[in-house]
Coordinates of C-alpha atoms in Angstrom, one line a residue:
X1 CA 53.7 32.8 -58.6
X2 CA 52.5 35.2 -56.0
X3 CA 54.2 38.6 -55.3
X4 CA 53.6 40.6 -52.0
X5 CA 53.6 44.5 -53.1
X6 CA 52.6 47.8 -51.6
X7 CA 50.2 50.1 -53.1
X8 CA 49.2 53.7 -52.7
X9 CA 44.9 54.7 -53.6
X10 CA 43.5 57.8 -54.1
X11 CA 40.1 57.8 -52.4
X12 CA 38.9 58.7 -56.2
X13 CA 41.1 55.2 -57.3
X14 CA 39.2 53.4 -54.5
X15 CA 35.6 53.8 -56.1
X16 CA 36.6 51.8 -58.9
X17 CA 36.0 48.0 -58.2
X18 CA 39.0 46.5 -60.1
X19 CA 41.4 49.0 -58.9
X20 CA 43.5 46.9 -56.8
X21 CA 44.5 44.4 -59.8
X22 CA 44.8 47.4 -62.0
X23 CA 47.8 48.9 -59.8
X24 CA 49.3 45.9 -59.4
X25 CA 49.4 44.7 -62.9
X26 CA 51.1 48.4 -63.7
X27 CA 53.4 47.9 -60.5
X28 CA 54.5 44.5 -61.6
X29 CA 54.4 45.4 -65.4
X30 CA 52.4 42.7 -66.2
X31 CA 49.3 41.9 -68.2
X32 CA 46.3 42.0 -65.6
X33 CA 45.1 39.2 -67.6
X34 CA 47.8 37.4 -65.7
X35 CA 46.7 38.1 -62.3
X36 CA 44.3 35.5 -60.9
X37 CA 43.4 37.4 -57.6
X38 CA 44.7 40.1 -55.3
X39 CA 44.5 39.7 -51.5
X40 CA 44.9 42.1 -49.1
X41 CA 47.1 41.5 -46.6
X42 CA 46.8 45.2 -45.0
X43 CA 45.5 48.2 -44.9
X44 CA 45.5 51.6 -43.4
X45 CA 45.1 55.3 -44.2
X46 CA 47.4 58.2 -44.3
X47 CA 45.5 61.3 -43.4
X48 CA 48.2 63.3 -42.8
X49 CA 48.1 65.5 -46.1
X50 CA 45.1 67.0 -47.3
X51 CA 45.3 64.0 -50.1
X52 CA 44.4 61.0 -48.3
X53 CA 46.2 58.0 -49.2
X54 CA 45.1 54.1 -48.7
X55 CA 47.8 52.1 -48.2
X56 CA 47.4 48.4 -49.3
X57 CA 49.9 45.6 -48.6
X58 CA 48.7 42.6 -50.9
X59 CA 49.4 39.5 -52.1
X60 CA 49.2 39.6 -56.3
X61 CA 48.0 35.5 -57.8
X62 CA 49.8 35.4 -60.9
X63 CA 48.8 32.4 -62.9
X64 CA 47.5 30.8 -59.8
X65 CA 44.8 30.5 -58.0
X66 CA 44.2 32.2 -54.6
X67 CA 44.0 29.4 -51.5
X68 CA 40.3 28.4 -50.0
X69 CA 41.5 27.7 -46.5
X70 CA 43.5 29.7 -44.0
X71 CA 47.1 28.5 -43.5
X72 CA 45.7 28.2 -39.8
X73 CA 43.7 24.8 -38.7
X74 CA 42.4 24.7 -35.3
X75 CA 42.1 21.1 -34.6
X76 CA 40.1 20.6 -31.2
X77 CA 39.6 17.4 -30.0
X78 CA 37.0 15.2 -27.8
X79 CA 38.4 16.1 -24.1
X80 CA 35.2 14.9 -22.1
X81 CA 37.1 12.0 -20.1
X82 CA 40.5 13.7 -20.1
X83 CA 42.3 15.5 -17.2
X84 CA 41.1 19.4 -15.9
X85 CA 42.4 22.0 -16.0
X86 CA 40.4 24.9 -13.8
X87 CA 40.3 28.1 -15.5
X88 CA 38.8 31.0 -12.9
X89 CA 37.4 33.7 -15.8
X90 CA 36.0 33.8 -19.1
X91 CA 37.1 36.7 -20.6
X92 CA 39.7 36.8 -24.0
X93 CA 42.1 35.1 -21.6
X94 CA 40.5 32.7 -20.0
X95 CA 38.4 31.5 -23.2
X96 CA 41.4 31.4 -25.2
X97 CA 42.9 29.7 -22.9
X98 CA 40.3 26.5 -22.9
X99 CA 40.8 26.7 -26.3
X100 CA 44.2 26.3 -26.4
X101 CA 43.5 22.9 -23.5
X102 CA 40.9 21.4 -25.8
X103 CA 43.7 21.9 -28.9
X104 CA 46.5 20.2 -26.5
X105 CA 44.2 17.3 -25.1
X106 CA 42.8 18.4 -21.7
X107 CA 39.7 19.3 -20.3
X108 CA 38.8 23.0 -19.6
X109 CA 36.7 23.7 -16.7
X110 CA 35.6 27.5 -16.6
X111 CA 34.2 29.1 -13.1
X112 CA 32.5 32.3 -14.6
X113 CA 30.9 34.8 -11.8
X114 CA 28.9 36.1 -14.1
X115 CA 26.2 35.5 -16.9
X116 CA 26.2 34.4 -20.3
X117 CA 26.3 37.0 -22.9
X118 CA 22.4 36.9 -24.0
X119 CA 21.4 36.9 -19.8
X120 CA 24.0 39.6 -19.3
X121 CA 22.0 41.6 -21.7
X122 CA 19.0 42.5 -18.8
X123 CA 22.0 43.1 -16.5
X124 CA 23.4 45.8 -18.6
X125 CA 19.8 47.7 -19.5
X126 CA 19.0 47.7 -15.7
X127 CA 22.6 49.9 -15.2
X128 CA 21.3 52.2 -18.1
X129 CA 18.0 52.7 -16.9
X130 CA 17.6 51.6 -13.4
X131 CA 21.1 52.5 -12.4
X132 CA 21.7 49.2 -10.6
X133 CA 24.8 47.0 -10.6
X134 CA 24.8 43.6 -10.3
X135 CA 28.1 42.9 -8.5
X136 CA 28.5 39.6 -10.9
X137 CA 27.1 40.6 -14.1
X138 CA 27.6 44.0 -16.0
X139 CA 29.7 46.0 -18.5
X140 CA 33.1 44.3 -16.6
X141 CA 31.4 40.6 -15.7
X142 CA 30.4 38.2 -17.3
X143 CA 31.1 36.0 -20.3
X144 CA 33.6 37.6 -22.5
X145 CA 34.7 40.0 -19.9
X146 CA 35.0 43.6 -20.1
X147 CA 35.6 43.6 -24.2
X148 CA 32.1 42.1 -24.9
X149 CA 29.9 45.1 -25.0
X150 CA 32.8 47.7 -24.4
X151 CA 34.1 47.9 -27.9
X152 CA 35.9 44.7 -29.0
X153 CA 39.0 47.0 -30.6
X154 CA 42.0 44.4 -31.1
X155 CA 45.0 46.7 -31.7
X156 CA 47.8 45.7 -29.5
X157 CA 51.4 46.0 -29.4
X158 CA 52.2 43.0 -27.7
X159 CA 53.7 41.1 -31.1
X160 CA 56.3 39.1 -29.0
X161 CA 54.3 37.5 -27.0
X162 CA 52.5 35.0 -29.9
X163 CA 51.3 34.5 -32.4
X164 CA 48.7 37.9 -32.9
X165 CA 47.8 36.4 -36.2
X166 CA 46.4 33.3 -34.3
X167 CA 44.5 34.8 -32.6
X168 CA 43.1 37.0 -35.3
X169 CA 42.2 33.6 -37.2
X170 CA 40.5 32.2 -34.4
X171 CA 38.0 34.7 -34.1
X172 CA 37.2 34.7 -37.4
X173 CA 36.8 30.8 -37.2
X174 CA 34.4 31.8 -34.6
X175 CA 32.4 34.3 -37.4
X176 CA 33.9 37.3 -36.8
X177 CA 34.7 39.4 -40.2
X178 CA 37.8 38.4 -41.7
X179 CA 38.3 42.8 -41.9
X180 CA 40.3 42.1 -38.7
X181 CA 43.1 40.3 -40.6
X182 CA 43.5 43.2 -42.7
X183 CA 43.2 46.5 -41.0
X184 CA 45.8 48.4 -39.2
X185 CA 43.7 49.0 -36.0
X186 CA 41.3 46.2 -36.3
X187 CA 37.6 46.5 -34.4
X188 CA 34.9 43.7 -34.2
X189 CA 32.5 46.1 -32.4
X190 CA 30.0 45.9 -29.3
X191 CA 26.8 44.2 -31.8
X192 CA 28.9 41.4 -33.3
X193 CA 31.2 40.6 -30.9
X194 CA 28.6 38.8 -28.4
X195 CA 28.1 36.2 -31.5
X196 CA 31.7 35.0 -31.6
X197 CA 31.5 34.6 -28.1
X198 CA 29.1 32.2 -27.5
X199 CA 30.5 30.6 -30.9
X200 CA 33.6 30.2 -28.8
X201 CA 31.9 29.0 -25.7
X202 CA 30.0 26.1 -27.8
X203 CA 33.0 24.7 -29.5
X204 CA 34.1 24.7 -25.7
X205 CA 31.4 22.6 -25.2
X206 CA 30.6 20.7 -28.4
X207 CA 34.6 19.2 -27.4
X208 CA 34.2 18.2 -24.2
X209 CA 34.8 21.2 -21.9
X210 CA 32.7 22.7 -19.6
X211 CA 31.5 26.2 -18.3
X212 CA 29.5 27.4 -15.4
X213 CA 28.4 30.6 -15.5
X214 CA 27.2 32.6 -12.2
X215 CA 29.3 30.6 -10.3
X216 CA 31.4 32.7 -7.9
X217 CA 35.1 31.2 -6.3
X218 CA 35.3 32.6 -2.6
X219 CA 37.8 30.9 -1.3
X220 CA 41.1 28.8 -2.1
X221 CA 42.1 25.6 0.1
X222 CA 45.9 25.8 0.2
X223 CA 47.8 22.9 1.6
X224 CA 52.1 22.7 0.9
X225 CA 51.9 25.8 -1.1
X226 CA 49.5 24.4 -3.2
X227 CA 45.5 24.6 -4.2
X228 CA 43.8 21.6 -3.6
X229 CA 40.5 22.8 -4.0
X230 CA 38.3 25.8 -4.5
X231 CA 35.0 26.8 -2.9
X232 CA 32.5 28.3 -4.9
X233 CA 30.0 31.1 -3.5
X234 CA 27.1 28.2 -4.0
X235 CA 29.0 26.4 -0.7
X236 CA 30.7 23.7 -3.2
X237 CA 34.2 22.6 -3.3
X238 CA 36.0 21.2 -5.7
X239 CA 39.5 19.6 -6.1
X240 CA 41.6 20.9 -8.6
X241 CA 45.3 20.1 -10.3
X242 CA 46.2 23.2 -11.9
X243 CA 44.3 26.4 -11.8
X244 CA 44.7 29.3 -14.3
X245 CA 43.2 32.4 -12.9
X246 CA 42.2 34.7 -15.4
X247 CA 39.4 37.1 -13.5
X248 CA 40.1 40.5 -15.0
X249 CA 41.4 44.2 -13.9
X250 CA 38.2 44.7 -11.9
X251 CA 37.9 41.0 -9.6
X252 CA 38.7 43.4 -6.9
X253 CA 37.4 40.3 -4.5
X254 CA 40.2 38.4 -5.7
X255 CA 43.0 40.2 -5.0
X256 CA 41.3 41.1 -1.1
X257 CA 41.4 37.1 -1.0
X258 CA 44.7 36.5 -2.3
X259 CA 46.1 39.1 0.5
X260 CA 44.3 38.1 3.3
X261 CA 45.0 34.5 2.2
X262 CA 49.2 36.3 2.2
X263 CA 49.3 34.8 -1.5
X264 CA 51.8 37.4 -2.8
X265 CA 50.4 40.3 -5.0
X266 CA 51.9 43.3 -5.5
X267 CA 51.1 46.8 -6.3
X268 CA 50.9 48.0 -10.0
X269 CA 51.3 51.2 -11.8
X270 CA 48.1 52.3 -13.8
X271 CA 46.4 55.5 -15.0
X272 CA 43.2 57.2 -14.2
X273 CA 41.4 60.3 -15.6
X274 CA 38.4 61.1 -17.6
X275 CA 36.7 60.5 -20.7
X276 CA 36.2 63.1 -23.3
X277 CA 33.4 63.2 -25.8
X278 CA 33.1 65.3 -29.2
X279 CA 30.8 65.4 -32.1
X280 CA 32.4 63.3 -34.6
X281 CA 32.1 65.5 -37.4
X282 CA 34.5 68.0 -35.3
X283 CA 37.1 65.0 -35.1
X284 CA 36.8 63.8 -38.8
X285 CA 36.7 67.6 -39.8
X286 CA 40.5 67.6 -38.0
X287 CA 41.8 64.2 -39.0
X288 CA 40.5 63.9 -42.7
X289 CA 40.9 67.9 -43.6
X290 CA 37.2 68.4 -44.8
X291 CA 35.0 71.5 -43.5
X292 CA 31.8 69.0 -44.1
X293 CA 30.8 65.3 -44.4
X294 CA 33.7 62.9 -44.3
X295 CA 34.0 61.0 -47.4
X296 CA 31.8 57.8 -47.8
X297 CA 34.7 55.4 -48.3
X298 CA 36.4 56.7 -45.3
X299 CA 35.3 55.4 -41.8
X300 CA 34.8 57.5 -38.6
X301 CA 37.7 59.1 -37.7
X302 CA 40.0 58.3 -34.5
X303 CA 43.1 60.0 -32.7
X304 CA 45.8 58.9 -30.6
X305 CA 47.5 61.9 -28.4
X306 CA 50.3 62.1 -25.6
X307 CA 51.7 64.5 -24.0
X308 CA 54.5 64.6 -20.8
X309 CA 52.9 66.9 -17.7
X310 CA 55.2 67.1 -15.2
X311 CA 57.2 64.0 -15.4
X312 CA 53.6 61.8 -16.0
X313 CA 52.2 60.9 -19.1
X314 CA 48.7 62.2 -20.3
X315 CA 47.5 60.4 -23.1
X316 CA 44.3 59.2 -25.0
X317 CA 43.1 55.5 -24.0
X318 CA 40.3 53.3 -25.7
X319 CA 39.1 55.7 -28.2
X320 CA 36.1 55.1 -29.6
X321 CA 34.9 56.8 -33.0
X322 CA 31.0 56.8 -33.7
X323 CA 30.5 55.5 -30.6
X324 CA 28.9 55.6 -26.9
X325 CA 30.4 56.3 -23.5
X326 CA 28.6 53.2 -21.3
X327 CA 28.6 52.7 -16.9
X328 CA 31.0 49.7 -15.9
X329 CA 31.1 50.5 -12.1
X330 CA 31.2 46.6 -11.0
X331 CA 29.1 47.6 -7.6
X332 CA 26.4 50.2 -6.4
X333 CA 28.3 53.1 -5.0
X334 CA 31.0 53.8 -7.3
X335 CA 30.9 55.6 -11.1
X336 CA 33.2 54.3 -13.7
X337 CA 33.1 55.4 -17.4
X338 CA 34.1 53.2 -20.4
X339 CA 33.5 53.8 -24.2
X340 CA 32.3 51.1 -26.6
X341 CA 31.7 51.3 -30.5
X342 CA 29.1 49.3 -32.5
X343 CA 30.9 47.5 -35.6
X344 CA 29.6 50.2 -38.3
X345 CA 31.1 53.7 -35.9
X346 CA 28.1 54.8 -36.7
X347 CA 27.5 57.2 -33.7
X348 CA 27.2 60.7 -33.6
X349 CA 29.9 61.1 -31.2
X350 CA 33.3 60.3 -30.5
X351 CA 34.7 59.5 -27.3
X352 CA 37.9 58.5 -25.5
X353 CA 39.2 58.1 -22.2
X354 CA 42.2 60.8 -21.5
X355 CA 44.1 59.3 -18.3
X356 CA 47.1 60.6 -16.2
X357 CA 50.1 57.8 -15.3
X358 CA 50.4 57.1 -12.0
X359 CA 53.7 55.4 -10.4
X360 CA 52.5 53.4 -7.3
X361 CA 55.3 53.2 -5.8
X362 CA 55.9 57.2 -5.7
X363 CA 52.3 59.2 -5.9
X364 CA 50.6 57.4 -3.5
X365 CA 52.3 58.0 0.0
X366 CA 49.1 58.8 1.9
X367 CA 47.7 55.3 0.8
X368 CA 51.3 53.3 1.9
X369 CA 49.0 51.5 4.9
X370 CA 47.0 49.3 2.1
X371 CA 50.2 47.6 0.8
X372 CA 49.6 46.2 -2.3
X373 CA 46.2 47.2 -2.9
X374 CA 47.3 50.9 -2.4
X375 CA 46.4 51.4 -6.2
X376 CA 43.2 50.1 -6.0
X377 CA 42.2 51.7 -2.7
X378 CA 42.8 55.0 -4.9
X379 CA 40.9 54.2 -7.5
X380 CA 38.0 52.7 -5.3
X381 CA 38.0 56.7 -3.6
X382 CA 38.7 58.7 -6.9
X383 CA 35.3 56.0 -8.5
X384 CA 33.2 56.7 -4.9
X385 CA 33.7 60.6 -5.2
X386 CA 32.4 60.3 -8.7
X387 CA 29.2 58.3 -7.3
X388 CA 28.5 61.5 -5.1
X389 CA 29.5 64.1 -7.2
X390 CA 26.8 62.7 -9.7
X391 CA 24.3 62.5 -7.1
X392 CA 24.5 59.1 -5.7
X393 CA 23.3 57.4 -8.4
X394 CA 24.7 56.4 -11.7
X395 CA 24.2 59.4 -13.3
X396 CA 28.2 60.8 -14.2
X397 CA 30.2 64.0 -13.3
X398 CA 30.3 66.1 -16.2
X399 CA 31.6 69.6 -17.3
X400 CA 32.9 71.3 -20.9
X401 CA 36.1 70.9 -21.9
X402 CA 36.8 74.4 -21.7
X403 CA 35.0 75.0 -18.8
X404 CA 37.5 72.3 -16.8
X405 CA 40.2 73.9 -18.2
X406 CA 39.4 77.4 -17.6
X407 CA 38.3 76.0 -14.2
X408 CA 34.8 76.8 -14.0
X409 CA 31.1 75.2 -13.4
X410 CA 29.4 74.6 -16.6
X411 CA 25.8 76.1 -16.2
X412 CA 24.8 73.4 -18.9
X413 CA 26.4 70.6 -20.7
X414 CA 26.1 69.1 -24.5
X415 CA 24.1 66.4 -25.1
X416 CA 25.9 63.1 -24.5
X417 CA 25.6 59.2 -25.5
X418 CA 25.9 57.9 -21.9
X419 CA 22.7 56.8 -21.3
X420 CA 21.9 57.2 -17.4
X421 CA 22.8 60.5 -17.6
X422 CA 25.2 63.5 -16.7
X423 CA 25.0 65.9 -13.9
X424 CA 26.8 69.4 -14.0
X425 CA 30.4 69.4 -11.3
X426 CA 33.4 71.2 -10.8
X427 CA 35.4 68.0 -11.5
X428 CA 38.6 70.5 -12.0
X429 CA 38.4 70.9 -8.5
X430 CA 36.9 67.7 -7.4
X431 CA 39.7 65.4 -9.2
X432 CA 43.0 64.8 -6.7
X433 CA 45.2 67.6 -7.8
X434 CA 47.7 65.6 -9.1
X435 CA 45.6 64.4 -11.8
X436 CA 43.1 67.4 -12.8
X437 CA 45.9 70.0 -12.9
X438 CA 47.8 67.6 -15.4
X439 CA 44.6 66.5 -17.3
X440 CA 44.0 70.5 -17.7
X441 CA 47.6 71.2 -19.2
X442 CA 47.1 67.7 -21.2
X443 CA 43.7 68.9 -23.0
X444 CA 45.6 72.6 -23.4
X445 CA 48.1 70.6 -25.5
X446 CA 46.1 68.5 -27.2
X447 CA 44.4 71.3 -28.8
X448 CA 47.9 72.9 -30.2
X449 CA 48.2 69.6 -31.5
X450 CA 44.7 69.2 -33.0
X451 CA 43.2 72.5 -34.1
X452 CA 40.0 72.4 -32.9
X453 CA 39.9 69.8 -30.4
X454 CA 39.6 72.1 -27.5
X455 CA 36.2 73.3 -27.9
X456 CA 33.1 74.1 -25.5
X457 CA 31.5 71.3 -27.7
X458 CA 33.0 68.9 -25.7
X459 CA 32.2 67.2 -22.6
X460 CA 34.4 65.7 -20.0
X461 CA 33.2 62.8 -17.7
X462 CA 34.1 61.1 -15.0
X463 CA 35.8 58.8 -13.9
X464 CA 37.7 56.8 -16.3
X465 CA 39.7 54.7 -13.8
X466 CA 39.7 51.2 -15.0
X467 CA 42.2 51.3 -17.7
X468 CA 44.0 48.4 -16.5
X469 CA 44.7 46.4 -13.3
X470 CA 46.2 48.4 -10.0
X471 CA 47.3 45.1 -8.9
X472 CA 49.6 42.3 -10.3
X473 CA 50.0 38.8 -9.2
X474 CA 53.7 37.7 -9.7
X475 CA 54.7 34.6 -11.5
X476 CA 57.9 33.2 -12.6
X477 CA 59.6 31.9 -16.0
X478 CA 57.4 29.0 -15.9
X479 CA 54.2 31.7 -15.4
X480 CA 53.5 29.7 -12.3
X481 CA 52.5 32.2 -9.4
X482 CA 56.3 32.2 -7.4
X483 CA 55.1 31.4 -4.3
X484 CA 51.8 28.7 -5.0
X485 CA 52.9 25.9 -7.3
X486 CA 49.6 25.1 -9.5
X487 CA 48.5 28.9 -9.9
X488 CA 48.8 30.4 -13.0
X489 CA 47.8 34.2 -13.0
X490 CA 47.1 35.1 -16.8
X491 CA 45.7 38.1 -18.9
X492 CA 44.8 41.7 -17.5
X493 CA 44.3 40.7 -13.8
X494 CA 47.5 39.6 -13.7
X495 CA 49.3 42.2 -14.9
X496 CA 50.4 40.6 -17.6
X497 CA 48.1 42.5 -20.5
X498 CA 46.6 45.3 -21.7
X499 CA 43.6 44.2 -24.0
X500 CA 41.6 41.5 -25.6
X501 CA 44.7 40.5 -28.0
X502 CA 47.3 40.2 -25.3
X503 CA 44.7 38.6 -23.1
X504 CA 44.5 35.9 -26.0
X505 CA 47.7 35.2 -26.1
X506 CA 48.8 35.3 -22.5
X507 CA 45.7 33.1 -22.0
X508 CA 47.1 30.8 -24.5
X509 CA 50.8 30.7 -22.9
X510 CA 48.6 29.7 -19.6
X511 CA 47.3 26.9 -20.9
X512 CA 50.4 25.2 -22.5
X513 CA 52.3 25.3 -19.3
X514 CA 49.7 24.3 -17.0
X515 CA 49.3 21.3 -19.5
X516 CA 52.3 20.8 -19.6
X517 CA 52.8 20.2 -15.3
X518 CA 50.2 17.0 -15.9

């Protein structure tokens, strides 16, 4: 028999190692000689009380043994001499989707611009320490895309659009932590993410499928609303059936070539701002209610925060406990901030992006003459005047909190985790108006919300402007590109999601109806 239950520990109940069985046996009034196993289906934490409460969902074995295997079987099969599908991207979407061809018998070939995760590596150390961005391999580019060494996190809230558990189960087949299957806001992290990565790209392999890294598509031959065949930076061409394109929120060269080529995109709503930084002890000292060290069973803590500012949404993005704010400009010229946390949020800091909405199709009127990359020509502008306002290198805009809300240069800054550096600027006044003046009342809120949040101890910088794509590429119920009959735009670059998860899962969708159009 096996009963599913819900179960409330003390943090002084959680040191003891049988706790879980003990609870359940008294919840079930049962001997706990009776109960073969507990496993843990969820958990979370309830911080909201001084008491802190874990909150287990589990699954109680009761004169029966607990399973071995996962209810999930991936069962990949040899696709080396069966048909291709092209998938343009190797990101969550784009690798799930192979995947998912390998799974329903056809052959995936991936186009990757950038490197694999190991070369990547040097790519990423030059940003740091060089301040040099290699156009096709950095914190956005490369294999595993943008979550690979920016954080890994895999809440979403996309639960209609598969099967989240799938996904969840995948990655663990490919060695990450089975943690992720239980925790509420599941997080592989930055250092073990890379691993499951290229575990994912050698079952790709190891079945059939292929993947070309630093191998750039420039151009789409397009004949009866149709791609025959795509050309390849190297000056190769090659013929292609059905083509899932799955390049990301930054291929900023893809959407130029799908409007010059007049393959229909269209102009997306997205939000820009900054990132905000605080000594973590400040943010566990607010969440978990404890004037010193946070207790050792609890991990570093995080925040969510929203707040409406003149008819736009200011809210907290990516947030990142114990970890580091990292570079992911995707060319020399332009700063863009990101934050990333190793797997143990073991960082002195915590960070998280704080962005402003922004409706396309209403704030932008001065930027009408770009059409549908209107969004994307204001973030290119708002991620150049960073560049300067640094001082032409990599090196970020930064100021205190309080100082950018009291609207004031900072005459020094706290000491930061973003590695190549932060240089002293009035970014109240340098950000467009219509996003610094609502950040400002945003971060004045946030602190009535969290006592002690708004604090000199903190540093803004800038830019956070890459929070999701400014472009979409429509596609209809078949998620077939409305106007070319073999495209299939998938995952962030899209439009069509918001993280590695959704990415997953759209990337999945991809790949069972291009399939299914052979």
């Amino acid at each position: 028999m096996v009963k599913e239950i819900q179960l409330r520990i003390t943090l002084k109940e959680e040191e003891h190692p049988d706790i879980l069985v003990l609870k359940s046996a008294i919840k079930l009034e049962i001997d706990r000689k009776d109960i073969t196993g507990v496993k843990v289906l969820r958990k979370s934490i309830d911080a909201r009380k001084p008491k802190i409460i874990l909150n287990y969902k589990v699954a109680v074995y009761i004169k029966e043994p607990l399973p071995e295997n996962s209810a999930y079987q991936f069962e990949y099969k040899d696709v080396s001499t069966a048909k291709p599908i092209h998938i343009i991207g190797f990101g969550p979407a784009g690798m799930y989707a192979a995947l998912r061809c390998i799974e329903l018998g056809f052959k995936p070939i991936v186009l990757e611009r950038g490197k694999n995760v190991q070369d990547r590596r040097r790519d990423l150390k030059a940003i740091n320490r060089d301040h040099f961005v290699n156009e096709d391999s950095n914190y956005c580019f490369g294999e595993g895309g943008a979550g690979t060494y920016s954080d890994g996190k895999l809440y979403t809230r996309s639960l209609k659009r598969g099967d989240v558990r799938r996904i969840f189960e995948n990655l663990v087949y490919h060695g990450a932590t089975d943690q992720i299957l239980v925790d509420a806001h599941p997080h592989i992290g930055t250092n073990k993410l890379p691993k499951v990565v290229q575990n994912i790209r050698e079952t790709i392999l190891k079945y059939g499928g292929e993947v070309h890294f630093e191998t750039r598509v420039t151009d789409f031959v397009i004949k009866d609303n149709k791609i025959k065949a795509i050309q390849l930076k190297n000056g190769n061409e090659l013929a292609v059936e059905e083509v899932i394109l799955a390049t990301g929120h930054s291929a900023r060269d893809i959407f130029y070539l799908l409007d010059k080529k007049h393959i229909a995109i269209e102009a997306k709503s997205f939000a820009m701002g900054v990132r905000v930084e605080h000594p973590q002890h400040i943010i566990d000292s607010i969440q978990y209610h404890c004037s010193g060290d946070r207790h050792e069973l609890l991990p570093a803590a995080s925040y969510g925060l929203v707040e409406q500012v003149k008819d736009r949404g200011v809210y907290s993005f990516c947030m990142c406990p114990g970890g580091f704010i990292v570079p992911a400009a995707t060319a020399n010229g332009e700063v863009v901030v990101n934050g990333m946390s190793p797997s143990k949020r073991n960082n002195l800091y915590a960070n998280s992006g704080i962005v402003v909405e922004i409706d396309v199709h209403k704030d932008l009127p001065k930027y009408e003459q770009f059409g549908a990359l209107k969004g994307l020509e204001y973030q290119k502008n708002l991620e150049r005047l960073a560049f300067t306002a640094g001082g032409r290198s990599q090196t970020a805009p930064a100021q205190r909190l309080t100082d950018f809300v009291e609207g004031k240069l900072s005459t020094n800054l706290n000491d930061c985790s973003y590695q190549p550096g932060l240089k002293s600027a009035p970014l109240h006044s340098l950000l467009p108006k219509f996003i610094g003046g609502r950040l400002r009342k945003g971060f004045e809120a946030f602190g009535r919300k969290m006592k002690g949040y708004y604090t000199e101890e903190a540093n803004i910088v800038g830019v956070e402007s890459r929070t999701s794509s400014p472009v979409s590429i429509p596609r209809n119920d078949q998620l077939r590109h409305t106007q070319i009959s073999n495209l299939y735009p998938c995952g962030e670059g899209g439009g069509y999601a918001g993280g590695i998860v959704s990415a997953a899962m759209d990337g999945e969708r991809c790949a069972e109806a291009a399939t299914g159009n052979l």
